[in-house]
Short mmCIF file of C-alpha atoms in Angstrom, two decimals:
data_model
loop_
_atom_site.label_atom_id
_atom_site.label_comp_id
_atom_site.label_asym_id
_atom_site.label_seq_id
_atom_site.Cartn_x
_atom_site.Cartn_y
_atom_site.Cartn_z
CA MET A 143 39.15 -159.91 -34.21
CA ASN A 144 41.34 -162.17 -36.38
CA LYS A 145 40.62 -165.81 -36.44
CA GLU A 146 43.73 -166.94 -34.43
CA LYS A 147 42.92 -164.53 -31.50
CA GLU A 148 39.21 -165.67 -31.67
CA LYS A 149 40.32 -169.31 -31.55
CA ILE A 150 42.34 -168.69 -28.38
CA LEU A 151 39.58 -166.65 -26.79
CA LEU A 152 36.81 -169.15 -27.47
CA TYR A 153 38.86 -171.99 -26.23
CA ALA A 154 39.80 -170.13 -23.00
CA ILE A 155 36.18 -169.38 -22.40
CA ASP A 156 35.15 -172.97 -22.43
CA LYS A 157 38.24 -173.93 -20.47
CA PHE A 158 38.00 -171.35 -17.77
CA PHE A 159 34.27 -171.61 -17.37
CA GLY A 160 34.61 -175.32 -16.89
CA GLU A 161 37.69 -175.64 -14.75
CA GLY A 162 38.48 -172.11 -13.42
CA PHE A 163 41.73 -170.62 -14.35
CA ARG A 164 43.90 -170.63 -11.26
CA ASN A 165 45.64 -173.79 -12.11
CA ILE A 166 45.64 -173.54 -15.89
CA THR A 167 48.96 -172.21 -17.28
CA MET A 168 49.60 -170.67 -20.72
CA ASP A 169 51.76 -173.66 -21.45
CA THR A 170 48.68 -175.88 -20.93
CA LEU A 171 46.55 -173.73 -23.31
CA ALA A 172 49.23 -173.68 -25.94
CA SER A 173 49.61 -177.45 -25.84
CA GLU A 174 45.88 -177.99 -25.98
CA LEU A 175 45.39 -175.51 -28.81
CA LYS A 176 48.38 -177.04 -30.63
CA MET A 177 50.22 -173.68 -30.95
CA SER A 178 53.14 -172.09 -29.42
CA LYS A 179 52.92 -170.06 -26.20
CA LYS A 180 54.45 -167.17 -28.23
CA THR A 181 51.47 -167.14 -30.54
CA ILE A 182 49.11 -166.83 -27.44
CA TYR A 183 51.28 -163.92 -26.10
CA LYS A 184 51.15 -162.21 -29.53
CA HIS A 185 47.43 -161.57 -28.90
CA PHE A 186 47.28 -161.57 -25.02
CA ASN A 187 50.17 -160.08 -23.11
CA SER A 188 49.47 -162.10 -19.98
CA LYS A 189 47.19 -164.68 -18.39
CA GLU A 190 45.52 -161.86 -16.62
CA GLU A 191 44.73 -160.11 -19.83
CA LEU A 192 43.30 -163.27 -21.29
CA VAL A 193 41.07 -163.79 -18.23
CA ASN A 194 39.76 -160.20 -18.52
CA SER A 195 39.23 -160.77 -22.18
CA VAL A 196 37.11 -163.94 -21.43
CA ALA A 197 35.02 -161.97 -18.81
CA LYS A 198 34.42 -158.97 -21.05
CA HIS A 199 33.67 -161.09 -24.18
CA THR A 200 31.10 -163.05 -22.14
CA ILE A 201 29.47 -159.98 -20.68
CA ASN A 202 29.20 -158.37 -24.17
CA ASP A 203 27.51 -161.45 -25.61
CA ILE A 204 25.11 -161.78 -22.69
CA THR A 205 24.26 -158.19 -22.78
CA SER A 206 23.56 -158.33 -26.70
CA SER A 207 21.42 -161.43 -26.19
CA ILE A 208 19.30 -160.06 -23.34
CA ASN A 209 18.69 -156.76 -25.22
CA GLU A 210 17.34 -158.70 -28.17
CA MET A 211 14.99 -160.74 -25.97
CA ILE A 212 13.58 -157.77 -24.20
CA ASN A 213 12.69 -156.26 -27.75
CA LEU A 214 10.87 -159.42 -28.84
CA ASN A 215 7.08 -159.07 -29.64
CA LEU A 216 6.15 -161.35 -26.73
CA ASN A 217 4.15 -160.99 -23.51
CA SER A 218 6.18 -160.25 -20.39
CA ILE A 219 6.01 -163.75 -18.96
CA GLU A 220 7.30 -165.21 -22.22
CA LYS A 221 10.15 -162.72 -22.13
CA PHE A 222 10.91 -163.54 -18.53
CA LEU A 223 10.97 -167.29 -19.23
CA LYS A 224 13.21 -166.84 -22.29
CA LEU A 225 15.49 -164.68 -20.33
CA PHE A 226 15.68 -167.25 -17.43
CA ALA A 227 16.30 -170.01 -19.82
CA PHE A 228 19.07 -168.22 -21.55
CA ILE A 229 20.77 -167.25 -18.21
CA GLY A 230 20.24 -170.82 -17.01
CA ARG A 231 22.23 -172.01 -20.07
CA VAL A 232 24.97 -169.56 -19.48
CA ALA A 233 25.04 -170.49 -15.73
CA TYR A 234 25.27 -174.27 -16.60
CA LYS A 235 28.52 -173.62 -18.45
CA ALA A 236 30.00 -171.50 -15.62
CA SER A 237 31.52 -173.68 -12.90
CA ASP A 238 31.68 -172.70 -9.18
CA LYS A 239 35.52 -172.78 -9.78
CA TRP A 240 35.26 -169.98 -12.37
CA LEU A 241 33.34 -167.74 -10.09
CA ALA A 242 35.64 -168.40 -7.14
CA ASP A 243 38.67 -167.81 -9.12
CA ILE A 244 37.44 -164.50 -10.49
CA GLU A 245 36.63 -163.18 -7.04
CA GLU A 246 39.85 -164.22 -5.50
CA TYR A 247 42.43 -163.82 -8.27
CA ALA A 248 40.83 -161.05 -10.50
CA PRO A 249 38.83 -158.98 -7.87
CA GLU A 250 38.58 -155.89 -10.15
CA THR A 251 37.22 -157.96 -12.91
CA TRP A 252 34.66 -159.47 -10.54
CA LYS A 253 33.68 -156.05 -9.35
CA GLU A 254 33.13 -155.00 -12.94
CA ILE A 255 30.99 -158.13 -13.69
CA ASP A 256 28.87 -157.55 -10.58
CA ALA A 257 28.45 -153.91 -11.45
CA ILE A 258 27.39 -154.73 -15.12
CA ARG A 259 25.20 -157.41 -13.90
CA ALA A 260 23.30 -155.15 -11.54
CA GLU A 261 22.91 -152.47 -14.25
CA LEU A 262 21.62 -154.97 -16.73
CA MET A 263 19.12 -156.48 -14.32
CA ASN A 264 17.93 -152.91 -13.31
CA ARG A 265 17.51 -151.56 -16.89
CA ASN A 266 15.80 -154.66 -18.41
CA LEU A 267 13.76 -155.69 -15.42
CA SER A 268 12.15 -152.25 -15.27
CA LYS A 269 10.87 -152.72 -18.91
CA LEU A 270 9.65 -156.19 -18.20
CA ILE A 271 7.93 -155.36 -14.98
CA LEU A 272 6.15 -152.22 -16.46
CA GLN A 273 4.97 -154.32 -19.38
CA GLY A 274 3.78 -157.16 -17.15
CA GLN A 275 1.99 -154.76 -14.86
CA LYS A 276 0.09 -153.17 -17.96
CA GLU A 277 -0.83 -156.79 -19.09
CA GLY A 278 -2.14 -157.57 -15.67
CA TYR A 279 0.43 -160.43 -15.10
CA ILE A 280 2.56 -158.73 -12.51
CA ILE A 281 1.29 -157.31 -9.10
CA ASP A 282 0.77 -153.56 -8.80
CA ALA A 283 3.78 -152.75 -6.55
CA PRO A 284 6.47 -150.07 -7.04
CA VAL A 285 8.87 -151.15 -9.66
CA GLU A 286 11.78 -149.96 -7.59
CA ILE A 287 10.94 -152.22 -4.73
CA ILE A 288 10.45 -155.41 -7.01
CA ILE A 289 13.84 -154.70 -8.77
CA THR A 290 15.64 -154.10 -5.46
CA ILE A 291 14.32 -157.38 -4.02
CA TYR A 292 15.24 -159.27 -7.25
CA VAL A 293 18.77 -157.71 -7.74
CA THR A 294 19.73 -158.02 -4.10
CA GLY A 295 18.62 -161.59 -3.96
CA VAL A 296 20.38 -162.63 -7.14
CA ARG A 297 23.63 -160.87 -6.17
CA ALA A 298 23.63 -162.55 -2.86
CA VAL A 299 22.86 -166.00 -3.97
CA ILE A 300 24.68 -166.08 -7.38
CA SER A 301 28.07 -165.52 -5.72
CA PRO A 302 31.29 -167.38 -4.98
CA GLN A 303 30.49 -167.07 -1.22
CA PHE A 304 27.14 -168.84 -1.61
CA PHE A 305 28.47 -171.72 -3.59
CA SER A 306 31.48 -172.19 -1.38
CA THR A 307 29.14 -172.93 1.55
CA ASN A 308 26.25 -174.69 -0.18
CA LYS A 309 25.95 -177.79 -2.36
CA PHE A 310 23.81 -176.33 -5.08
CA SER A 311 24.95 -176.02 -8.74
CA VAL A 312 25.07 -172.63 -10.54
CA ASN A 313 22.40 -173.84 -12.97
CA GLU A 314 20.15 -175.30 -10.31
CA THR A 315 20.43 -172.12 -8.21
CA PHE A 316 19.51 -169.85 -11.07
CA LYS A 317 16.35 -171.85 -11.86
CA LYS A 318 15.25 -171.77 -8.26
CA VAL A 319 15.83 -168.11 -7.78
CA TYR A 320 14.01 -167.11 -10.82
CA GLU A 321 11.04 -169.44 -10.10
CA ILE A 322 10.70 -168.22 -6.55
CA ILE A 323 10.99 -164.52 -7.41
CA LEU A 324 8.72 -164.76 -10.60
CA ASN A 325 6.01 -166.59 -8.63
CA GLY A 326 6.20 -163.95 -5.92
CA ILE A 327 5.48 -161.02 -8.25
CA LEU A 328 2.80 -162.63 -10.50
CA THR A 329 -0.86 -161.99 -10.23
CA SER A 330 -3.45 -164.84 -10.28
CA LYS A 331 -3.77 -164.23 -14.05
CA GLY A 332 0.01 -164.24 -14.45
CA LYS A 333 0.40 -167.51 -12.53
CA ARG A 334 -2.13 -169.12 -14.89
CA VAL A 335 -0.05 -168.07 -17.79
CA PHE A 336 3.20 -169.07 -16.14
CA ARG A 337 1.74 -172.62 -15.31
CA LYS A 338 0.65 -172.98 -18.90
CA ILE A 339 3.86 -172.09 -20.73
CA GLY A 340 6.49 -172.36 -18.05
CA LYS A 341 7.22 -175.96 -18.46
CA ASP A 342 8.45 -175.33 -22.06
CA PHE A 343 11.21 -172.96 -20.78
CA LEU A 344 12.28 -173.99 -17.41
#
């Protein structure tokens, strides 16, 4: 990606995440970037293409970062906490407006995000749960059941519908979801480790 296109994309990520994109025009972006609208259209044929690029770039970055965390030489609880802290930072940047605009004005992109989110959670949670069970930190329950509860809960709560009817921020909701679910699957041994190191992450 050339520097000009990258500059537009990174600015759009910050702008759209913070304010949504429904009311932001290409003219606005061009003015704030101090470049012509023609320059933006040279790299992105439409606002819709720019929105899709923002979503895909973000998904790729998140996927890469999570894969790195899963492969760290740490115990399962440390990995869970690093994962939660990372996703919390991402969630902090994502406003409720961004989520609502994606679902309403870019439904196909939202479906893609939701599908990738579910697949990412399934694949990586399986590894973490199995590691945690071997370490004696996670309860001896079927991995499939734990993952289904987790994925279903996250998909239901971290959604535009939830935020449109509740007063919680995205970041606050992420932290509570992870804290509740993690405490629910930890053994007594795991909870002791969680209490010891959790404050440094959450």
